[in-house]
mmCIF file with all atom_site columns, C-alpha atoms in Angstrom:
data_model
loop_
_atom_site.group_PDB
_atom_site.id
_atom_site.type_symbol
_atom_site.label_atom_id
_atom_site.label_alt_id
_atom_site.label_comp_id
_atom_site.label_asym_id
_atom_site.label_entity_id
_atom_site.label_seq_id
_atom_site.pdbx_PDB_ins_code
_atom_site.Cartn_x
_atom_site.Cartn_y
_atom_site.Cartn_z
_atom_site.occupancy
_atom_site.B_iso_or_equiv
_atom_site.pdbx_formal_charge
_atom_site.auth_seq_id
_atom_site.auth_comp_id
_atom_site.auth_asym_id
_atom_site.auth_atom_id
_atom_site.pdbx_PDB_model_num
ATOM 1   C CA . SER A 1 1   ? 144.334 165.534 133.573 1.00 84.00 ? 1   SER A CA 1
ATOM 2   C CA . GLN A 1 2   ? 142.976 168.965 134.312 1.00 86.00 ? 2   GLN A CA 1
ATOM 3   C CA . THR A 1 3   ? 142.721 171.720 131.731 1.00 92.00 ? 3   THR A CA 1
ATOM 4   C CA . ILE A 1 4   ? 141.508 175.284 131.913 1.00 96.00 ? 4   ILE A CA 1
ATOM 5   C CA . HIS A 1 5   ? 140.081 177.219 128.993 1.00 96.00 ? 5   HIS A CA 1
ATOM 6   C CA . GLN A 1 6   ? 139.514 180.922 128.512 1.00 97.00 ? 6   GLN A CA 1
ATOM 7   C CA . TRP A 1 7   ? 137.827 182.735 125.699 1.00 95.00 ? 7   TRP A CA 1
ATOM 8   C CA . PRO A 1 8   ? 138.083 184.822 123.793 1.00 96.00 ? 8   PRO A CA 1
ATOM 9   C CA . ALA A 1 9   ? 141.860 184.980 123.495 1.00 96.00 ? 9   ALA A CA 1
ATOM 10  C CA . THR A 1 10  ? 141.803 188.620 122.426 1.00 96.00 ? 10  THR A CA 1
ATOM 11  C CA . LEU A 1 11  ? 139.119 191.268 122.510 1.00 97.00 ? 11  LEU A CA 1
ATOM 12  C CA . VAL A 1 12  ? 138.914 194.891 121.420 1.00 97.00 ? 12  VAL A CA 1
ATOM 13  C CA . GLN A 1 13  ? 135.944 196.765 122.840 1.00 97.00 ? 13  GLN A CA 1
ATOM 14  C CA . PRO A 1 14  ? 134.903 200.430 122.848 1.00 97.00 ? 14  PRO A CA 1
ATOM 15  C CA . VAL A 1 15  ? 134.505 202.379 126.055 1.00 97.00 ? 15  VAL A CA 1
ATOM 16  C CA . GLY A 1 16  ? 131.035 201.937 127.507 1.00 97.00 ? 16  GLY A CA 1
ATOM 17  C CA . SER A 1 17  ? 130.397 198.558 125.918 1.00 97.00 ? 17  SER A CA 1
ATOM 18  C CA . PRO A 1 18  ? 129.616 195.412 127.938 1.00 97.00 ? 18  PRO A CA 1
ATOM 19  C CA . LEU A 1 19  ? 132.068 192.605 128.625 1.00 97.00 ? 19  LEU A CA 1
ATOM 20  C CA . SER A 1 20  ? 131.807 188.892 129.167 1.00 97.00 ? 20  SER A CA 1
ATOM 21  C CA . LEU A 1 21  ? 134.850 186.674 129.589 1.00 98.00 ? 21  LEU A CA 1
ATOM 22  C CA . GLU A 1 22  ? 134.443 182.992 130.215 1.00 97.00 ? 22  GLU A CA 1
ATOM 23  C CA . CYS A 1 23  ? 136.590 180.427 131.956 1.00 98.00 ? 23  CYS A CA 1
ATOM 24  C CA . THR A 1 24  ? 135.959 176.697 132.241 1.00 97.00 ? 24  THR A CA 1
ATOM 25  C CA . VAL A 1 25  ? 137.886 173.960 133.969 1.00 96.00 ? 25  VAL A CA 1
ATOM 26  C CA . GLU A 1 26  ? 137.905 170.295 133.006 1.00 95.00 ? 26  GLU A CA 1
ATOM 27  C CA . GLY A 1 27  ? 139.040 167.230 134.892 1.00 92.00 ? 27  GLY A CA 1
ATOM 28  C CA . THR A 1 28  ? 138.388 168.356 138.449 1.00 89.00 ? 28  THR A CA 1
ATOM 29  C CA . SER A 1 29  ? 135.430 168.952 140.731 1.00 88.00 ? 29  SER A CA 1
ATOM 30  C CA . ASN A 1 30  ? 134.697 171.666 143.291 1.00 89.00 ? 30  ASN A CA 1
ATOM 31  C CA . PRO A 1 31  ? 137.680 173.820 142.431 1.00 90.00 ? 31  PRO A CA 1
ATOM 32  C CA . ASN A 1 32  ? 138.435 177.246 143.807 1.00 90.00 ? 32  ASN A CA 1
ATOM 33  C CA . LEU A 1 33  ? 138.310 179.683 140.900 1.00 93.00 ? 33  LEU A CA 1
ATOM 34  C CA . TYR A 1 34  ? 140.059 183.019 140.508 1.00 93.00 ? 34  TYR A CA 1
ATOM 35  C CA . TRP A 1 35  ? 140.118 186.035 138.168 1.00 95.00 ? 35  TRP A CA 1
ATOM 36  C CA . TYR A 1 36  ? 143.277 188.130 137.923 1.00 94.00 ? 36  TYR A CA 1
ATOM 37  C CA . ARG A 1 37  ? 144.201 191.154 135.858 1.00 94.00 ? 37  ARG A CA 1
ATOM 38  C CA . GLN A 1 38  ? 147.645 192.142 134.633 1.00 93.00 ? 38  GLN A CA 1
ATOM 39  C CA . ALA A 1 39  ? 147.901 195.744 133.499 1.00 84.00 ? 39  ALA A CA 1
ATOM 40  C CA . ALA A 1 40  ? 150.932 196.891 131.534 1.00 77.00 ? 40  ALA A CA 1
ATOM 41  C CA . GLY A 1 41  ? 153.930 197.265 133.805 1.00 71.00 ? 41  GLY A CA 1
ATOM 42  C CA . ARG A 1 42  ? 152.070 196.014 136.850 1.00 74.00 ? 42  ARG A CA 1
ATOM 43  C CA . GLY A 1 43  ? 151.900 192.691 138.597 1.00 83.00 ? 43  GLY A CA 1
ATOM 44  C CA . LEU A 1 44  ? 148.955 190.385 139.059 1.00 89.00 ? 44  LEU A CA 1
ATOM 45  C CA . GLN A 1 45  ? 145.893 191.826 140.712 1.00 89.00 ? 45  GLN A CA 1
ATOM 46  C CA . LEU A 1 46  ? 143.366 189.423 142.191 1.00 90.00 ? 46  LEU A CA 1
ATOM 47  C CA . LEU A 1 47  ? 139.894 190.556 141.180 1.00 93.00 ? 47  LEU A CA 1
ATOM 48  C CA . PHE A 1 48  ? 137.546 187.797 142.340 1.00 92.00 ? 48  PHE A CA 1
ATOM 49  C CA . TYR A 1 49  ? 137.634 184.326 143.779 1.00 89.00 ? 49  TYR A CA 1
ATOM 50  C CA . SER A 1 50  ? 134.999 181.681 144.288 1.00 91.00 ? 50  SER A CA 1
ATOM 51  C CA . VAL A 1 51  ? 134.849 178.616 146.510 1.00 88.00 ? 51  VAL A CA 1
ATOM 52  C CA . GLY A 1 52  ? 131.580 177.318 145.111 1.00 90.00 ? 52  GLY A CA 1
ATOM 53  C CA . ILE A 1 53  ? 128.605 177.895 142.838 1.00 93.00 ? 53  ILE A CA 1
ATOM 54  C CA . GLY A 1 54  ? 127.148 181.331 143.438 1.00 91.00 ? 54  GLY A CA 1
ATOM 55  C CA . GLN A 1 55  ? 129.854 182.207 145.994 1.00 91.00 ? 55  GLN A CA 1
ATOM 56  C CA . ILE A 1 56  ? 131.920 185.177 144.851 1.00 91.00 ? 56  ILE A CA 1
ATOM 57  C CA . SER A 1 57  ? 134.378 187.261 146.829 1.00 88.00 ? 57  SER A CA 1
ATOM 58  C CA . SER A 1 58  ? 135.537 190.582 145.435 1.00 87.00 ? 58  SER A CA 1
ATOM 59  C CA . GLU A 1 59  ? 139.019 191.801 146.200 1.00 83.00 ? 59  GLU A CA 1
ATOM 60  C CA . VAL A 1 60  ? 138.965 195.136 144.428 1.00 80.00 ? 60  VAL A CA 1
ATOM 61  C CA . PRO A 1 61  ? 136.024 197.552 144.056 1.00 67.00 ? 61  PRO A CA 1
ATOM 62  C CA . GLN A 1 62  ? 135.488 198.332 140.383 1.00 80.00 ? 62  GLN A CA 1
ATOM 63  C CA . ASN A 1 63  ? 132.972 198.164 137.598 1.00 90.00 ? 63  ASN A CA 1
ATOM 64  C CA . LEU A 1 64  ? 133.587 194.450 137.061 1.00 95.00 ? 64  LEU A CA 1
ATOM 65  C CA . SER A 1 65  ? 131.559 191.563 138.415 1.00 95.00 ? 65  SER A CA 1
ATOM 66  C CA . ALA A 1 66  ? 131.949 187.810 138.449 1.00 96.00 ? 66  ALA A CA 1
ATOM 67  C CA . SER A 1 67  ? 129.562 184.898 138.472 1.00 96.00 ? 67  SER A CA 1
ATOM 68  C CA . ARG A 1 68  ? 129.847 181.157 138.873 1.00 96.00 ? 68  ARG A CA 1
ATOM 69  C CA . PRO A 1 69  ? 126.737 179.579 137.384 1.00 95.00 ? 69  PRO A CA 1
ATOM 70  C CA . GLN A 1 70  ? 128.204 176.074 137.318 1.00 95.00 ? 70  GLN A CA 1
ATOM 71  C CA . ASP A 1 71  ? 130.844 174.265 139.338 1.00 95.00 ? 71  ASP A CA 1
ATOM 72  C CA . ARG A 1 72  ? 133.556 174.600 136.706 1.00 95.00 ? 72  ARG A CA 1
ATOM 73  C CA . GLN A 1 73  ? 132.502 177.816 134.977 1.00 97.00 ? 73  GLN A CA 1
ATOM 74  C CA . PHE A 1 74  ? 133.573 181.299 135.989 1.00 97.00 ? 74  PHE A CA 1
ATOM 75  C CA . ILE A 1 75  ? 132.466 184.438 134.157 1.00 97.00 ? 75  ILE A CA 1
ATOM 76  C CA . LEU A 1 76  ? 133.831 187.961 134.365 1.00 97.00 ? 76  LEU A CA 1
ATOM 77  C CA . SER A 1 77  ? 131.489 190.731 133.286 1.00 97.00 ? 77  SER A CA 1
ATOM 78  C CA . SER A 1 78  ? 131.077 194.438 133.012 1.00 96.00 ? 78  SER A CA 1
ATOM 79  C CA . LYS A 1 79  ? 128.092 196.545 132.012 1.00 96.00 ? 79  LYS A CA 1
ATOM 80  C CA . LYS A 1 80  ? 130.203 199.469 130.791 1.00 96.00 ? 80  LYS A CA 1
ATOM 81  C CA . LEU A 1 81  ? 133.897 199.193 130.109 1.00 96.00 ? 81  LEU A CA 1
ATOM 82  C CA . LEU A 1 82  ? 136.389 201.897 131.035 1.00 95.00 ? 82  LEU A CA 1
ATOM 83  C CA . LEU A 1 83  ? 139.738 202.581 129.404 1.00 94.00 ? 83  LEU A CA 1
ATOM 84  C CA . SER A 1 84  ? 141.382 201.447 132.629 1.00 92.00 ? 84  SER A CA 1
ATOM 85  C CA . ASP A 1 85  ? 139.860 197.985 132.202 1.00 94.00 ? 85  ASP A CA 1
ATOM 86  C CA . SER A 1 86  ? 142.389 197.205 129.473 1.00 94.00 ? 86  SER A CA 1
ATOM 87  C CA . GLY A 1 87  ? 144.770 194.436 130.409 1.00 94.00 ? 87  GLY A CA 1
ATOM 88  C CA . PHE A 1 88  ? 145.476 190.743 130.379 1.00 95.00 ? 88  PHE A CA 1
ATOM 89  C CA . TYR A 1 89  ? 142.860 188.740 132.264 1.00 97.00 ? 89  TYR A CA 1
ATOM 90  C CA . LEU A 1 90  ? 143.804 185.418 133.739 1.00 96.00 ? 90  LEU A CA 1
ATOM 91  C CA . CYS A 1 91  ? 141.588 182.746 135.193 1.00 97.00 ? 91  CYS A CA 1
ATOM 92  C CA . ALA A 1 92  ? 143.020 180.196 137.610 1.00 95.00 ? 92  ALA A CA 1
ATOM 93  C CA . TRP A 1 93  ? 141.871 177.215 139.628 1.00 93.00 ? 93  TRP A CA 1
ATOM 94  C CA . SER A 1 94  ? 143.112 175.380 142.682 1.00 90.00 ? 94  SER A CA 1
ATOM 95  C CA . VAL A 1 95  ? 142.137 172.274 144.547 1.00 83.00 ? 95  VAL A CA 1
ATOM 96  C CA . ARG A 1 96  ? 139.671 173.408 147.165 1.00 68.00 ? 96  ARG A CA 1
ATOM 97  C CA . GLN A 1 97  ? 140.774 171.265 150.035 1.00 60.00 ? 97  GLN A CA 1
ATOM 98  C CA . SER A 1 98  ? 144.475 172.001 149.889 1.00 57.00 ? 98  SER A CA 1
ATOM 99  C CA . GLY A 1 99  ? 144.345 175.571 148.573 1.00 49.00 ? 99  GLY A CA 1
ATOM 100 C CA . TYR A 1 100 ? 147.930 175.363 147.535 1.00 73.00 ? 100 TYR A CA 1
ATOM 101 C CA . GLU A 1 101 ? 149.142 176.132 144.030 1.00 86.00 ? 101 GLU A CA 1
ATOM 102 C CA . GLN A 1 102 ? 146.956 177.660 141.397 1.00 91.00 ? 102 GLN A CA 1
ATOM 103 C CA . TYR A 1 103 ? 146.839 176.663 137.756 1.00 93.00 ? 103 TYR A CA 1
ATOM 104 C CA . PHE A 1 104 ? 146.344 179.350 135.186 1.00 96.00 ? 104 PHE A CA 1
ATOM 105 C CA . GLY A 1 105 ? 144.515 179.561 131.910 1.00 97.00 ? 105 GLY A CA 1
ATOM 106 C CA . PRO A 1 106 ? 145.987 181.032 128.724 1.00 96.00 ? 106 PRO A CA 1
ATOM 107 C CA . GLY A 1 107 ? 144.517 184.482 129.359 1.00 96.00 ? 107 GLY A CA 1
ATOM 108 C CA . THR A 1 108 ? 142.421 187.038 127.469 1.00 97.00 ? 108 THR A CA 1
ATOM 109 C CA . ARG A 1 109 ? 143.985 190.224 126.133 1.00 96.00 ? 109 ARG A CA 1
ATOM 110 C CA . LEU A 1 110 ? 141.392 193.017 126.452 1.00 96.00 ? 110 LEU A CA 1
ATOM 111 C CA . THR A 1 111 ? 141.926 196.370 124.802 1.00 96.00 ? 111 THR A CA 1
ATOM 112 C CA . VAL A 1 112 ? 139.376 199.073 125.515 1.00 96.00 ? 112 VAL A CA 1
ATOM 113 C CA . THR A 1 113 ? 139.427 201.842 122.901 1.00 97.00 ? 113 THR A CA 1
ATOM 114 C CA . ALA B 2 1   ? 150.098 191.584 156.297 1.00 68.00 ? 1   ALA B CA 1
ATOM 115 C CA . GLN B 2 2   ? 151.814 189.038 154.133 1.00 74.00 ? 2   GLN B CA 1
ATOM 116 C CA . SER B 2 3   ? 153.949 190.459 151.319 1.00 85.00 ? 3   SER B CA 1
ATOM 117 C CA . VAL B 2 4   ? 156.418 189.329 148.702 1.00 91.00 ? 4   VAL B CA 1
ATOM 118 C CA . THR B 2 5   ? 159.353 191.330 147.382 1.00 94.00 ? 5   THR B CA 1
ATOM 119 C CA . GLN B 2 6   ? 161.178 190.455 144.198 1.00 95.00 ? 6   GLN B CA 1
ATOM 120 C CA . LEU B 2 7   ? 164.465 192.328 143.947 1.00 93.00 ? 7   LEU B CA 1
ATOM 121 C CA . GLY B 2 8   ? 165.126 193.532 140.433 1.00 92.00 ? 8   GLY B CA 1
ATOM 122 C CA . SER B 2 9   ? 162.363 194.055 137.922 1.00 93.00 ? 9   SER B CA 1
ATOM 123 C CA . HIS B 2 10  ? 164.799 193.156 135.116 1.00 96.00 ? 10  HIS B CA 1
ATOM 124 C CA . VAL B 2 11  ? 167.687 190.705 135.150 1.00 97.00 ? 11  VAL B CA 1
ATOM 125 C CA . SER B 2 12  ? 169.946 190.059 132.183 1.00 97.00 ? 12  SER B CA 1
ATOM 126 C CA . VAL B 2 13  ? 172.350 187.127 131.917 1.00 97.00 ? 13  VAL B CA 1
ATOM 127 C CA . SER B 2 14  ? 174.415 185.574 129.181 1.00 97.00 ? 14  SER B CA 1
ATOM 128 C CA . GLU B 2 15  ? 173.536 182.175 127.803 1.00 97.00 ? 15  GLU B CA 1
ATOM 129 C CA . GLY B 2 16  ? 175.231 179.542 129.938 1.00 97.00 ? 16  GLY B CA 1
ATOM 130 C CA . ALA B 2 17  ? 175.548 181.828 132.963 1.00 98.00 ? 17  ALA B CA 1
ATOM 131 C CA . LEU B 2 18  ? 173.983 181.334 136.370 1.00 98.00 ? 18  LEU B CA 1
ATOM 132 C CA . VAL B 2 19  ? 170.446 182.589 136.808 1.00 98.00 ? 19  VAL B CA 1
ATOM 133 C CA . LEU B 2 20  ? 169.555 184.026 140.220 1.00 98.00 ? 20  LEU B CA 1
ATOM 134 C CA . LEU B 2 21  ? 166.167 185.627 140.810 1.00 98.00 ? 21  LEU B CA 1
ATOM 135 C CA . ARG B 2 22  ? 165.535 186.920 144.302 1.00 98.00 ? 22  ARG B CA 1
ATOM 136 C CA . CYS B 2 23  ? 162.395 186.642 146.389 1.00 96.00 ? 23  CYS B CA 1
ATOM 137 C CA . ASN B 2 24  ? 161.829 187.634 149.996 1.00 96.00 ? 24  ASN B CA 1
ATOM 138 C CA . TYR B 2 25  ? 158.653 187.237 151.965 1.00 92.00 ? 25  TYR B CA 1
ATOM 139 C CA . SER B 2 26  ? 157.346 188.757 155.152 1.00 89.00 ? 26  SER B CA 1
ATOM 140 C CA . SER B 2 27  ? 155.596 186.438 157.540 1.00 76.00 ? 27  SER B CA 1
ATOM 141 C CA . SER B 2 28  ? 155.953 185.375 161.129 1.00 71.00 ? 28  SER B CA 1
ATOM 142 C CA . VAL B 2 29  ? 154.990 181.832 160.133 1.00 71.00 ? 29  VAL B CA 1
ATOM 143 C CA . PRO B 2 30  ? 156.754 180.278 157.125 1.00 73.00 ? 30  PRO B CA 1
ATOM 144 C CA . PRO B 2 31  ? 154.248 180.330 154.298 1.00 80.00 ? 31  PRO B CA 1
ATOM 145 C CA . TYR B 2 32  ? 153.869 178.115 151.280 1.00 86.00 ? 32  TYR B CA 1
ATOM 146 C CA . LEU B 2 33  ? 156.007 179.501 148.464 1.00 90.00 ? 33  LEU B CA 1
ATOM 147 C CA . PHE B 2 34  ? 155.836 179.220 144.704 1.00 93.00 ? 34  PHE B CA 1
ATOM 148 C CA . TRP B 2 35  ? 157.635 180.313 141.582 1.00 97.00 ? 35  TRP B CA 1
ATOM 149 C CA . TYR B 2 36  ? 155.756 180.797 138.338 1.00 97.00 ? 36  TYR B CA 1
ATOM 150 C CA . VAL B 2 37  ? 156.988 181.598 134.839 1.00 97.00 ? 37  VAL B CA 1
ATOM 151 C CA . GLN B 2 38  ? 155.098 183.580 132.221 1.00 95.00 ? 38  GLN B CA 1
ATOM 152 C CA . TYR B 2 39  ? 156.017 183.709 128.549 1.00 94.00 ? 39  TYR B CA 1
ATOM 153 C CA . PRO B 2 40  ? 154.704 186.622 126.479 1.00 90.00 ? 40  PRO B CA 1
ATOM 154 C CA . ASN B 2 41  ? 150.939 186.603 126.051 1.00 87.00 ? 41  ASN B CA 1
ATOM 155 C CA . GLN B 2 42  ? 150.558 183.343 127.925 1.00 92.00 ? 42  GLN B CA 1
ATOM 156 C CA . GLY B 2 43  ? 149.262 182.288 131.304 1.00 94.00 ? 43  GLY B CA 1
ATOM 157 C CA . LEU B 2 44  ? 151.446 181.519 134.299 1.00 95.00 ? 44  LEU B CA 1
ATOM 158 C CA . GLN B 2 45  ? 153.063 178.121 134.605 1.00 96.00 ? 45  GLN B CA 1
ATOM 159 C CA . LEU B 2 46  ? 154.072 176.648 137.938 1.00 95.00 ? 46  LEU B CA 1
ATOM 160 C CA . LEU B 2 47  ? 157.842 176.111 138.136 1.00 96.00 ? 47  LEU B CA 1
ATOM 161 C CA . LEU B 2 48  ? 158.122 174.776 141.660 1.00 94.00 ? 48  LEU B CA 1
ATOM 162 C CA . LYS B 2 49  ? 156.628 174.974 145.131 1.00 91.00 ? 49  LYS B CA 1
ATOM 163 C CA . TYR B 2 50  ? 157.700 174.768 148.754 1.00 89.00 ? 50  TYR B CA 1
ATOM 164 C CA . THR B 2 51  ? 155.178 173.420 151.222 1.00 81.00 ? 51  THR B CA 1
ATOM 165 C CA . SER B 2 52  ? 157.385 172.469 154.207 1.00 76.00 ? 52  SER B CA 1
ATOM 166 C CA . ALA B 2 53  ? 159.218 169.373 153.048 1.00 74.00 ? 53  ALA B CA 1
ATOM 167 C CA . ALA B 2 54  ? 162.826 169.676 151.787 1.00 82.00 ? 54  ALA B CA 1
ATOM 168 C CA . THR B 2 55  ? 164.150 173.223 151.833 1.00 88.00 ? 55  THR B CA 1
ATOM 169 C CA . LEU B 2 56  ? 165.788 172.774 148.434 1.00 94.00 ? 56  LEU B CA 1
ATOM 170 C CA . VAL B 2 57  ? 163.060 172.384 145.867 1.00 93.00 ? 57  VAL B CA 1
ATOM 171 C CA . LYS B 2 58  ? 163.650 171.226 142.319 1.00 95.00 ? 58  LYS B CA 1
ATOM 172 C CA . GLY B 2 59  ? 161.304 172.290 139.587 1.00 94.00 ? 59  GLY B CA 1
ATOM 173 C CA . ILE B 2 60  ? 160.844 172.040 135.864 1.00 94.00 ? 60  ILE B CA 1
ATOM 174 C CA . ASN B 2 61  ? 163.276 173.232 133.195 1.00 93.00 ? 61  ASN B CA 1
ATOM 175 C CA . GLY B 2 62  ? 166.305 172.821 135.504 1.00 96.00 ? 62  GLY B CA 1
ATOM 176 C CA . PHE B 2 63  ? 165.229 175.475 138.017 1.00 97.00 ? 63  PHE B CA 1
ATOM 177 C CA . GLU B 2 64  ? 165.489 175.089 141.749 1.00 97.00 ? 64  GLU B CA 1
ATOM 178 C CA . ALA B 2 65  ? 164.855 177.255 144.794 1.00 97.00 ? 65  ALA B CA 1
ATOM 179 C CA . GLU B 2 66  ? 166.019 177.139 148.373 1.00 94.00 ? 66  GLU B CA 1
ATOM 180 C CA . PHE B 2 67  ? 163.851 178.109 151.312 1.00 93.00 ? 67  PHE B CA 1
ATOM 181 C CA . LYS B 2 68  ? 165.867 179.940 153.955 1.00 93.00 ? 68  LYS B CA 1
ATOM 182 C CA . LYS B 2 69  ? 163.811 180.731 157.007 1.00 89.00 ? 69  LYS B CA 1
ATOM 183 C CA . SER B 2 70  ? 166.531 182.813 158.663 1.00 90.00 ? 70  SER B CA 1
ATOM 184 C CA . GLU B 2 71  ? 166.684 185.069 155.623 1.00 92.00 ? 71  GLU B CA 1
ATOM 185 C CA . THR B 2 72  ? 162.945 184.855 154.776 1.00 92.00 ? 72  THR B CA 1
ATOM 186 C CA . SER B 2 73  ? 164.029 184.133 151.239 1.00 94.00 ? 73  SER B CA 1
ATOM 187 C CA . PHE B 2 74  ? 163.125 181.776 148.420 1.00 95.00 ? 74  PHE B CA 1
ATOM 188 C CA . HIS B 2 75  ? 165.527 182.623 145.604 1.00 97.00 ? 75  HIS B CA 1
ATOM 189 C CA . LEU B 2 76  ? 165.230 180.886 142.235 1.00 98.00 ? 76  LEU B CA 1
ATOM 190 C CA . THR B 2 77  ? 168.345 179.586 140.515 1.00 98.00 ? 77  THR B CA 1
ATOM 191 C CA . LYS B 2 78  ? 169.426 177.748 137.407 1.00 98.00 ? 78  LYS B CA 1
ATOM 192 C CA . PRO B 2 79  ? 173.067 176.817 136.846 1.00 97.00 ? 79  PRO B CA 1
ATOM 193 C CA . SER B 2 80  ? 173.140 177.545 133.125 1.00 97.00 ? 80  SER B CA 1
ATOM 194 C CA . ALA B 2 81  ? 170.749 179.896 131.347 1.00 97.00 ? 81  ALA B CA 1
ATOM 195 C CA . HIS B 2 82  ? 169.219 178.982 128.025 1.00 97.00 ? 82  HIS B CA 1
ATOM 196 C CA . MET B 2 83  ? 167.699 181.345 125.501 1.00 96.00 ? 83  MET B CA 1
ATOM 197 C CA . SER B 2 84  ? 164.333 179.701 126.101 1.00 96.00 ? 84  SER B CA 1
ATOM 198 C CA . ASP B 2 85  ? 164.442 180.843 129.766 1.00 97.00 ? 85  ASP B CA 1
ATOM 199 C CA . ALA B 2 86  ? 163.723 184.419 128.729 1.00 97.00 ? 86  ALA B CA 1
ATOM 200 C CA . ALA B 2 87  ? 160.390 185.188 130.378 1.00 97.00 ? 87  ALA B CA 1
ATOM 201 C CA . GLU B 2 88  ? 158.872 186.878 133.395 1.00 96.00 ? 88  GLU B CA 1
ATOM 202 C CA . TYR B 2 89  ? 159.113 185.107 136.719 1.00 97.00 ? 89  TYR B CA 1
ATOM 203 C CA . PHE B 2 90  ? 156.781 185.574 139.651 1.00 96.00 ? 90  PHE B CA 1
ATOM 204 C CA . CYS B 2 91  ? 157.285 184.580 143.254 1.00 95.00 ? 91  CYS B CA 1
ATOM 205 C CA . ALA B 2 92  ? 154.121 183.950 145.263 1.00 92.00 ? 92  ALA B CA 1
ATOM 206 C CA . VAL B 2 93  ? 153.140 183.019 148.792 1.00 88.00 ? 93  VAL B CA 1
ATOM 207 C CA . THR B 2 94  ? 150.047 181.744 150.440 1.00 82.00 ? 94  THR B CA 1
ATOM 208 C CA . PRO B 2 95  ? 149.744 182.251 154.177 1.00 71.00 ? 95  PRO B CA 1
ATOM 209 C CA . ARG B 2 96  ? 149.837 179.225 156.374 1.00 65.00 ? 96  ARG B CA 1
ATOM 210 C CA . GLY B 2 97  ? 146.884 178.988 158.729 1.00 59.00 ? 97  GLY B CA 1
ATOM 211 C CA . HIS B 2 98  ? 147.000 178.423 162.426 1.00 48.00 ? 98  HIS B CA 1
ATOM 212 C CA . TYR B 2 99  ? 146.692 174.668 162.009 1.00 48.00 ? 99  TYR B CA 1
ATOM 213 C CA . GLY B 2 100 ? 149.192 174.445 159.167 1.00 48.00 ? 100 GLY B CA 1
ATOM 214 C CA . GLY B 2 101 ? 146.807 174.454 156.275 1.00 50.00 ? 101 GLY B CA 1
ATOM 215 C CA . SER B 2 102 ? 146.855 177.036 153.527 1.00 48.00 ? 102 SER B CA 1
ATOM 216 C CA . GLN B 2 103 ? 144.435 179.923 153.605 1.00 52.00 ? 103 GLN B CA 1
ATOM 217 C CA . GLY B 2 104 ? 144.179 179.684 149.866 1.00 62.00 ? 104 GLY B CA 1
ATOM 218 C CA . ASN B 2 105 ? 144.795 182.957 148.118 1.00 77.00 ? 105 ASN B CA 1
ATOM 219 C CA . LEU B 2 106 ? 148.158 183.610 146.529 1.00 85.00 ? 106 LEU B CA 1
ATOM 220 C CA . ILE B 2 107 ? 150.033 186.868 147.023 1.00 86.00 ? 107 ILE B CA 1
ATOM 221 C CA . PHE B 2 108 ? 152.296 187.631 144.079 1.00 91.00 ? 108 PHE B CA 1
ATOM 222 C CA . GLY B 2 109 ? 155.446 189.631 143.772 1.00 93.00 ? 109 GLY B CA 1
ATOM 223 C CA . LYS B 2 110 ? 155.672 192.213 141.004 1.00 92.00 ? 110 LYS B CA 1
ATOM 224 C CA . GLY B 2 111 ? 157.696 189.918 138.785 1.00 94.00 ? 111 GLY B CA 1
ATOM 225 C CA . THR B 2 112 ? 161.209 189.839 137.341 1.00 96.00 ? 112 THR B CA 1
ATOM 226 C CA . LYS B 2 113 ? 161.817 189.858 133.604 1.00 96.00 ? 113 LYS B CA 1
ATOM 227 C CA . LEU B 2 114 ? 164.717 187.659 132.653 1.00 97.00 ? 114 LEU B CA 1
ATOM 228 C CA . SER B 2 115 ? 166.629 188.393 129.460 1.00 97.00 ? 115 SER B CA 1
ATOM 229 C CA . VAL B 2 116 ? 169.187 185.933 128.104 1.00 97.00 ? 116 VAL B CA 1
ATOM 230 C CA . LYS B 2 117 ? 171.915 187.265 125.810 1.00 96.00 ? 117 LYS B CA 1
ATOM 231 C CA . PRO B 2 118 ? 173.507 184.988 123.232 1.00 94.00 ? 118 PRO B CA 1
#
């Protein structure tokens, strides 16, 4: 069966510090991968998605970036965090060919202080 | 552009009462539709999905949803609420392409928080 991991589970970082969040998927090949953010009181915002290694599409201009160095690894990064980057970050995957439902990881709670 | 509207950001029901969470979509072509549930500080879990088979879809935990094309709706119901149903529920769509396949990315509603009173 497929599983998706995210780490760390929680993170407290000062403004201006760098960020690296990691997501890995097991039990499937060639998945579509997604990064979402949930800010307090707001819905899910799609940040990035990837259909293959090195292929990243950005949905929202911001100081975040994403990379996909391996088929089942998706990394969210920032060089300098802003207060507005606080939120709950969710990684998700879907089967590439069908593109139907997405399966979500457990999330990372980021607090920027 | 495709959009999803969830009526009611908060819904409160008594334990044992009917749960009804509303979702309407905008699309000229019926999309694929999903309901997800999120418990506090957890990821989203797929409850059920509609991809053009039966219009009444049964999901996990006793939930079901009915696709009504004439009303562009996909409301989520459960006959009898349980305390463990308290969570946030998200409706989502993915546009159907010209040849019937999905175009991939999900569009989420803003969510409805369900409270269950004892």
